[in-house]
XYZ file of C-alpha atoms in Angstrom:
387
model
C 21.442 95.268 -224.283
C 19.512 94.336 -221.282
C 19.952 95.836 -218.114
C 19.135 95.092 -214.745
C 18.374 96.632 -211.789
C 17.596 96.316 -207.775
C 17.070 97.908 -204.437
C 18.712 96.419 -201.831
C 19.124 97.653 -197.831
C 16.803 99.736 -196.135
C 14.413 101.885 -198.753
C 15.132 105.817 -198.846
C 12.703 108.560 -200.273
C 14.782 109.024 -203.712
C 14.794 105.014 -205.218
C 11.467 105.331 -207.321
C 12.915 108.992 -208.938
C 16.066 106.612 -209.741
C 14.546 103.486 -211.136
C 12.333 106.067 -213.489
C 15.402 108.030 -214.475
C 17.161 104.412 -215.362
C 13.981 103.314 -217.505
C 13.756 106.447 -219.091
C 17.258 106.806 -220.588
C 17.414 102.945 -221.329
C 14.578 102.527 -223.159
C 14.997 106.195 -225.380
C 17.881 103.997 -226.037
C 16.155 101.001 -227.315
C 17.628 99.023 -224.089
C 15.633 96.848 -222.483
C 15.748 97.171 -218.289
C 14.556 94.295 -216.294
C 13.654 95.376 -212.474
C 14.939 92.844 -210.224
C 12.252 92.646 -206.420
C 13.634 92.181 -203.461
C 17.471 92.786 -203.938
C 19.422 90.324 -203.809
C 16.954 88.030 -201.670
C 15.827 88.682 -205.712
C 18.439 86.479 -207.964
C 18.920 84.131 -205.119
C 15.202 83.117 -205.430
C 15.801 82.274 -209.328
C 16.008 78.853 -210.462
C 16.992 78.590 -213.759
C 15.371 74.986 -213.764
C 12.341 76.755 -213.160
C 11.038 79.905 -215.552
C 7.700 79.782 -212.908
C 10.195 81.108 -210.240
C 10.712 84.642 -212.066
C 7.238 85.401 -212.199
C 7.222 86.801 -208.431
C 10.914 87.913 -208.880
C 11.244 90.364 -211.821
C 8.849 93.749 -213.160
C 9.160 94.737 -216.556
C 10.121 98.416 -216.189
C 9.494 100.524 -219.421
C 8.273 104.547 -219.404
C 4.693 103.727 -219.285
C 4.910 100.807 -216.243
C 7.623 103.677 -214.183
C 4.995 106.121 -215.150
C 4.300 108.162 -211.517
C 6.173 106.363 -209.509
C 8.224 109.805 -208.627
C 6.310 111.260 -205.937
C 6.396 108.273 -204.067
C 8.824 107.479 -201.092
C 10.018 103.313 -201.112
C 10.527 101.555 -204.034
C 8.572 100.344 -206.064
C 11.097 97.053 -206.631
C 10.720 96.642 -202.854
C 14.155 95.343 -201.231
C 15.436 92.899 -198.477
C 18.728 93.077 -196.054
C 20.606 90.003 -197.979
C 23.830 89.779 -198.881
C 24.673 86.602 -201.191
C 28.119 85.596 -200.112
C 26.534 85.409 -196.379
C 23.031 83.699 -196.780
C 22.070 81.935 -193.461
C 20.161 78.556 -193.151
C 16.476 79.697 -192.407
C 17.169 82.446 -196.168
C 18.118 79.320 -198.527
C 15.212 78.435 -201.219
C 14.255 74.957 -200.797
C 15.465 74.637 -204.278
C 18.644 75.901 -202.905
C 19.497 73.857 -199.231
C 20.647 70.468 -200.859
C 23.495 72.650 -203.091
C 24.550 74.771 -200.289
C 27.933 74.294 -197.889
C 27.216 76.396 -194.901
C 30.386 77.064 -193.005
C 30.256 76.839 -188.930
C 28.120 79.749 -188.685
C 25.221 78.228 -190.697
C 26.393 80.854 -193.671
C 26.640 79.786 -197.413
C 28.317 81.609 -200.029
C 26.187 81.291 -202.855
C 27.801 84.027 -205.158
C 27.895 81.236 -207.770
C 24.001 80.514 -207.951
C 23.784 84.442 -208.729
C 26.636 84.651 -211.411
C 24.325 81.634 -212.709
C 20.871 83.448 -212.698
C 22.273 86.617 -214.253
C 23.915 84.467 -217.305
C 20.099 82.795 -217.720
C 18.773 85.930 -217.748
C 21.366 87.569 -220.122
C 21.560 90.774 -218.404
C 24.431 92.512 -220.052
C 24.812 95.042 -217.066
C 23.589 95.215 -213.574
C 22.615 98.399 -211.802
C 22.454 97.517 -207.610
C 21.065 100.911 -205.563
C 21.707 100.239 -202.039
C 24.370 101.571 -199.213
C 28.268 99.682 -197.989
C 26.338 96.483 -197.402
C 24.788 96.338 -200.656
C 26.760 97.437 -203.260
C 30.248 95.546 -201.676
C 28.640 92.863 -203.156
C 28.105 94.719 -206.445
C 31.859 95.254 -206.327
C 32.524 91.208 -205.537
C 30.547 90.597 -208.267
C 32.470 93.108 -210.819
C 35.374 91.345 -209.168
C 33.495 88.384 -210.913
C 33.534 89.906 -214.676
C 29.951 90.545 -213.792
C 28.916 94.445 -215.478
C 27.810 96.627 -212.882
C 27.322 100.090 -212.444
C 25.696 101.402 -208.733
C 24.104 103.990 -207.442
C 24.695 105.038 -203.975
C 21.826 105.336 -201.225
C 21.431 105.636 -197.476
C 19.853 108.276 -195.386
C 23.171 107.571 -193.260
C 25.540 109.373 -195.771
C 28.079 106.983 -194.859
C 28.945 105.488 -198.323
C 32.217 105.916 -199.182
C 33.744 107.654 -202.613
C 30.632 110.610 -202.573
C 29.151 113.531 -200.900
C 25.699 112.639 -200.861
C 23.470 109.450 -201.689
C 19.783 108.916 -202.179
C 17.793 109.957 -199.332
C 20.063 111.867 -197.027
C 18.704 114.849 -198.229
C 15.001 114.061 -196.886
C 16.475 112.496 -193.843
C 18.072 115.890 -193.141
C 14.945 118.163 -193.771
C 12.617 115.793 -191.620
C 15.191 116.079 -188.720
C 15.231 119.733 -188.870
C 11.997 120.517 -189.106
C 11.750 117.787 -186.204
C 14.177 119.991 -184.454
C 11.903 123.580 -184.604
C 9.163 121.590 -183.718
C 9.871 119.725 -180.319
C 11.397 122.833 -179.064
C 8.507 124.370 -178.888
C 7.096 121.739 -176.423
C 11.086 122.276 -174.321
C 10.394 125.898 -174.787
C 7.153 125.453 -172.852
C 7.479 123.442 -170.678
C 11.379 124.126 -169.302
C 12.771 120.979 -169.781
C 15.098 119.146 -172.604
C 14.219 117.524 -175.753
C 16.626 114.408 -177.199
C 15.948 113.807 -180.241
C 17.187 110.219 -181.549
C 18.737 110.493 -185.329
C 19.706 106.967 -187.112
C 22.895 107.095 -187.365
C 25.253 103.318 -186.710
C 28.758 104.584 -187.453
C 27.746 108.175 -189.170
C 27.085 110.930 -186.908
C 26.376 113.113 -190.384
C 22.701 113.339 -190.317
C 23.602 114.333 -186.735
C 25.624 116.527 -187.384
C 24.105 118.397 -190.414
C 20.683 118.342 -188.455
C 22.295 120.174 -185.206
C 23.719 122.739 -187.439
C 20.984 123.941 -190.017
C 18.462 123.034 -187.105
C 20.756 125.232 -184.330
C 20.331 122.568 -182.077
C 21.864 123.560 -178.575
C 24.577 120.530 -178.543
C 24.486 117.713 -180.939
C 26.217 114.446 -180.179
C 27.887 112.108 -182.852
C 28.721 108.395 -183.154
C 32.075 109.088 -184.300
C 33.034 110.667 -180.177
C 32.576 109.394 -177.236
C 29.737 111.249 -174.771
C 30.617 112.203 -171.580
C 27.597 112.572 -170.052
C 28.570 115.662 -167.000
C 30.247 117.781 -169.756
C 27.027 117.223 -171.722
C 24.745 117.623 -169.090
C 26.141 120.682 -167.678
C 26.594 122.493 -171.004
C 22.854 121.714 -170.726
C 22.283 123.430 -167.950
C 24.389 126.544 -169.385
C 21.405 126.544 -172.141
C 18.593 126.324 -170.148
C 20.046 128.901 -167.561
C 20.752 131.122 -170.471
C 17.770 133.399 -170.881
C 16.025 134.332 -173.687
C 14.146 131.361 -175.637
C 13.196 128.886 -172.236
C 13.581 125.123 -172.491
C 16.891 123.779 -174.302
C 17.157 120.603 -177.569
C 19.477 118.807 -178.622
C 20.149 115.601 -181.207
C 22.159 112.843 -181.002
C 23.477 109.289 -183.242
C 21.769 106.544 -182.316
C 25.232 104.796 -182.800
C 27.238 107.697 -180.525
C 28.613 106.170 -176.552
C 27.230 107.187 -173.656
C 30.612 107.461 -170.890
C 29.499 108.704 -166.850
C 26.424 106.382 -166.999
C 25.379 103.532 -165.001
C 25.424 100.402 -166.957
C 21.851 99.340 -165.638
C 20.864 102.592 -165.933
C 21.890 102.810 -169.709
C 20.856 98.760 -170.247
C 18.728 99.081 -173.282
C 17.255 95.853 -174.493
C 19.875 93.407 -176.283
C 18.704 92.648 -180.343
C 20.703 91.621 -183.481
C 19.862 91.696 -186.880
C 20.779 88.784 -189.610
C 24.009 89.445 -189.379
C 24.698 89.694 -185.701
C 25.276 93.588 -186.047
C 23.320 94.960 -182.597
C 20.463 96.567 -183.322
C 20.376 100.438 -182.422
C 18.325 102.540 -180.936
C 17.068 103.931 -177.719
C 20.365 105.904 -176.069
C 17.889 108.735 -176.524
C 15.486 107.437 -174.066
C 18.302 106.247 -171.978
C 20.563 110.070 -171.797
C 17.490 111.722 -171.469
C 16.738 109.962 -168.077
C 20.207 110.511 -166.888
C 19.617 114.114 -167.811
C 16.723 114.485 -165.102
C 18.535 112.819 -162.253
C 21.673 114.660 -162.652
C 19.850 117.870 -163.521
C 16.326 117.736 -161.246
C 14.475 119.183 -164.557
C 12.491 117.055 -166.837
C 14.020 115.560 -170.108
C 12.145 113.577 -172.839
C 13.223 111.722 -176.262
C 11.920 111.789 -179.351
C 12.756 108.180 -181.541
C 13.256 109.734 -184.921
C 13.614 106.824 -186.784
C 12.022 105.245 -189.696
C 10.293 108.864 -189.657
C 13.271 109.298 -190.975
C 13.434 107.728 -194.306
C 9.463 107.199 -194.728
C 7.435 109.268 -197.468
C 8.616 110.972 -200.726
C 11.530 112.685 -201.365
C 12.395 116.338 -201.063
C 13.621 117.909 -204.253
C 17.103 117.658 -203.944
C 16.737 113.669 -203.093
C 14.079 114.234 -206.655
C 17.341 115.956 -208.825
C 20.297 113.755 -206.727
C 18.382 110.327 -207.751
C 17.609 111.853 -211.336
C 21.379 112.723 -211.996
C 22.448 109.657 -210.826
C 20.239 107.757 -212.850
C 21.503 109.823 -215.782
C 24.981 108.908 -215.591
C 24.760 105.284 -214.457
C 23.244 104.722 -218.069
C 25.771 107.191 -219.795
C 28.902 104.769 -217.861
C 27.565 101.819 -219.136
C 26.473 103.027 -222.375
C 30.436 103.929 -223.167
C 31.302 101.018 -221.799
C 32.829 102.138 -218.703
C 30.889 99.377 -215.403
C 32.545 98.561 -212.343
C 32.019 102.170 -211.037
C 29.600 103.604 -209.090
C 28.052 107.407 -208.858
C 28.969 110.015 -207.275
C 28.682 113.431 -205.902
C 31.580 115.419 -205.220
C 32.433 118.577 -204.413
C 28.935 119.843 -206.189
C 30.002 117.979 -209.415
C 28.322 114.752 -210.757
C 31.002 111.927 -211.646
C 31.591 108.035 -210.813
C 34.295 106.527 -208.072
C 35.670 102.842 -208.642
C 32.845 100.466 -207.039
C 35.581 99.177 -204.750
C 35.603 102.265 -203.041
C 32.213 100.641 -201.052
C 34.512 97.811 -198.616
C 36.441 100.497 -197.250
C 33.999 100.437 -194.477
C 31.702 103.342 -193.810
C 32.728 107.063 -193.825
C 32.290 108.802 -190.985
C 32.783 112.375 -189.921
C 35.575 113.952 -190.146
C 35.666 115.282 -186.561
C 39.364 117.398 -186.731
C 37.469 119.766 -189.447
C 33.741 119.485 -188.578
C 33.325 119.511 -185.068
C 33.825 120.923 -181.666
C 33.745 117.417 -179.096
C 34.194 120.080 -175.879
C 31.007 121.665 -177.071
C 29.016 119.083 -178.482
C 28.656 121.646 -181.715
C 29.036 121.327 -185.314
C 31.798 123.989 -186.872
C 30.874 124.209 -190.580
C 32.444 128.057 -190.915
C 35.837 127.227 -192.394
C 36.138 128.488 -196.168
C 34.951 125.916 -198.363
C 33.518 123.477 -195.906
C 29.787 124.233 -197.245
C 30.777 123.545 -200.794
C 31.791 120.623 -199.767
C 28.887 119.589 -197.449
C 26.382 121.069 -200.117
C 23.820 119.279 -201.629
């Protein structure tokens, strides 16, 4: 048995433990493990007619080459944000330019080439580790007949079918610590600290960080933010007595209602897929709060610090469990699946679940939109959100 493994999208803590565990479990069965560098871009860049193209894109994985990698963040296989079914002309390898068929957007579907490379490499199974973008393409390969076994990772925790993804526990831990740390400055200055956390479509990171860090207010991506109502609540928090100052968290994807368009303007940026690059809502909100309330407000964009560095223990544990489960499923002939953690139990779901769009917070169940506050109090909720 010869299996390939790759990591796609943004890096998160826990990827290296997952790679290491897959390698250990597979090699213990006498299998061969091939690491594919730079995610789907690594496969795209391999020319089956030129063996030299493999040297920079493939890595032999065994217990020796992966020894000690679990101590570090990032991924030894590196990563890239590229989907082989929407390859831009600028990202197309030179040897494929002549054969590429571009649409009106100058994008090309290079899946036939990817299938040829997988066959050329004699891969009996492929383990992609990624978020919904990376894994939605894994589902496409599954439909094409490739035996895939996906592992979910994203600090936004927005992959359908699993309660927890690799990277989420570390992001929450870092965010909680920041809430606690910033409170000292907000209290000293009797000001409002606004902490912006990553979360384009899902506010679960903000929800859990706000809940576990005891933030005064929490604004999530799923609910438009009535800034006038929020400012009144924060004013009450400042006036409540006891600890001075107030701290709130906000998802980067939150929509602010009631702020002048010119005031709310942030630099327009897009990624290679045309998606708007987010970031800056915290600064806009803090500036508006200062104007409305006449008290100092400052913002902190935690950004990549949420995903940098070594994983916390929960991430290492989940990554290793997912790695072991992935190999066990392949060994039993169960491919076209994704490892998952549901209500505290490790299981698997069809990888096609990743095509259902980003998972979002159940607002009615977990969030008080009027109070801008998590509502994690009902029986059973602690189990469903546990990691």
